[in-house]
Amino acid sequence: MNTLSRFNSFQFARHGDKQNSAFFEEYLQKLLEERDRVGLTDLIQEIDALMITVDPDHSIQYIAELSLMTSYHYLVTLESEQHWTHVLRIDLDSPDLLIREVKDPNFRGIFRSLNEIYPVGARKPNSRYMGEIIRVTNMHEVVKLQEDREFRFFTRDEVRKMELPDNVAISKPSPYTHNIVGYMQRQPGELRVYALGTSTIRSDVQAAYDAAKNQQARLRIDDLILPVDHLATRVYSQNREVAILEYLSWSSYYFWGAYNIWDQNSSTNVTKSVHGLAETKSPAKVFTANNTPYFVNHLGKLASPTETFVRNYGPRLHHVALSVKDGMRDGMENIEFVVDAIAAQGKGFLLDVIGSKEEGLKQIFSNASEHSSLIIEYVQRYDGFDGFFTRDNVAKLTAAAGVEEGVLEAQAKLSQGSGSE
Ligand SMILES: [Fe+2]
């Protein structure tokens, strides 16, 4: 390895029991060695923003939901011809959320086309997670190095036409995750600026935000919900390894490890920043895939909630996990206190809080948002537990997500309606 490289993406212990192919292990080594050697690991830093698109007239309600359920604050709205893009922020030590609403229901863009061929995804054609913007120290250099490695970007003209920030280099969507990656040049300490449209503070958005934040404060949960911990993407079974290798090539993340979740016939694969950043600053990226493809599952009556999700929605982000501060309030674990308070406001959860202090963490999934289709996970870690999850929790969460409304409905239709479609 080149001794000039400041980073060594191989300095981390491997976790988990999921067996990878010889192809994966060989190219993991080669790709990360190259990434370190050419300087990309150094040039590419933390996740600076998460981009989500929603259908017309959904962004205000979604911002109200996020203002109650997360620690994000409404900052500003960027108006362009076809979109409203609302910027939500906690602070500069955690990623922004860009919530982008399509103005015209007949608008047809690339993110819509990624939804439309999937039976459940198509019902909310403009709603999906788009991808993350990653901070880089030299955008020109990073784009050039990535293009040398066959990665593709939208042209400046295409970025303008899509009404994405003009100062961000935007990748073509991944064939495996359907997510994009943006690179934005920013030095530590510089402000985050999105060069897009006209900047305004919309009074209707501000009013919805204020009402939800006041409610959050009244419920005494505003100081308990912390920034994003991880982002979990679901991909087809055959794309598990390539999706991970591709993401490691776009980012400066390393392969932390993967666990087989036997009774759900899937695996959970974790990648994290090599720069030693806390997840609150640069969330872990998790990939979940079925162990076997859909067409063999009937033979062994194998569970396949992950594959079913991907077939119904398309490969995409499944949930955003938020940390809950370790501790207790009014005699309850903080996570239970937060969930009870939010559930009392009419928000549903897919299961009860699971896990225990002894195992190191407790977790829960909310219902999928009607605005973005994204699930919110809350996770409370005890006494600085540094493991990422417990196998038992993941099995329960995966099973619960498998009976999520959209997935269950489509499954029921499939089993009743054979021959009718
Ligand atoms: Fe998760």
PDB file of C-alpha atoms and ligand atoms in Angstrom, residues 230 232 319 321 363 365 377, ligand 1:
ATOM      1  CA  HIS A 230     -28.134   4.952  10.274  1.00  0.00           C
ATOM      2  CA  ALA A 232     -31.060   1.295   5.811  1.00  0.00           C
ATOM      3  CA  HIS A 319     -35.835   3.421   7.154  1.00  0.00           C
ATOM      4  CA  ALA A 321     -32.882   5.416  12.341  1.00  0.00           C
ATOM      5  CA  GLN A 363     -35.267  -0.438  19.055  1.00  0.00           C
ATOM      6  CA  PHE A 365     -40.047   0.882  13.887  1.00  0.00           C
ATOM      7  CA  GLU A 377     -36.525   3.662  13.699  1.00  0.00           C
TER       8      GLU A 377
HETATM    9 FE    FE B   1     -32.110  -0.124  11.423  1.00  0.00          FE
END
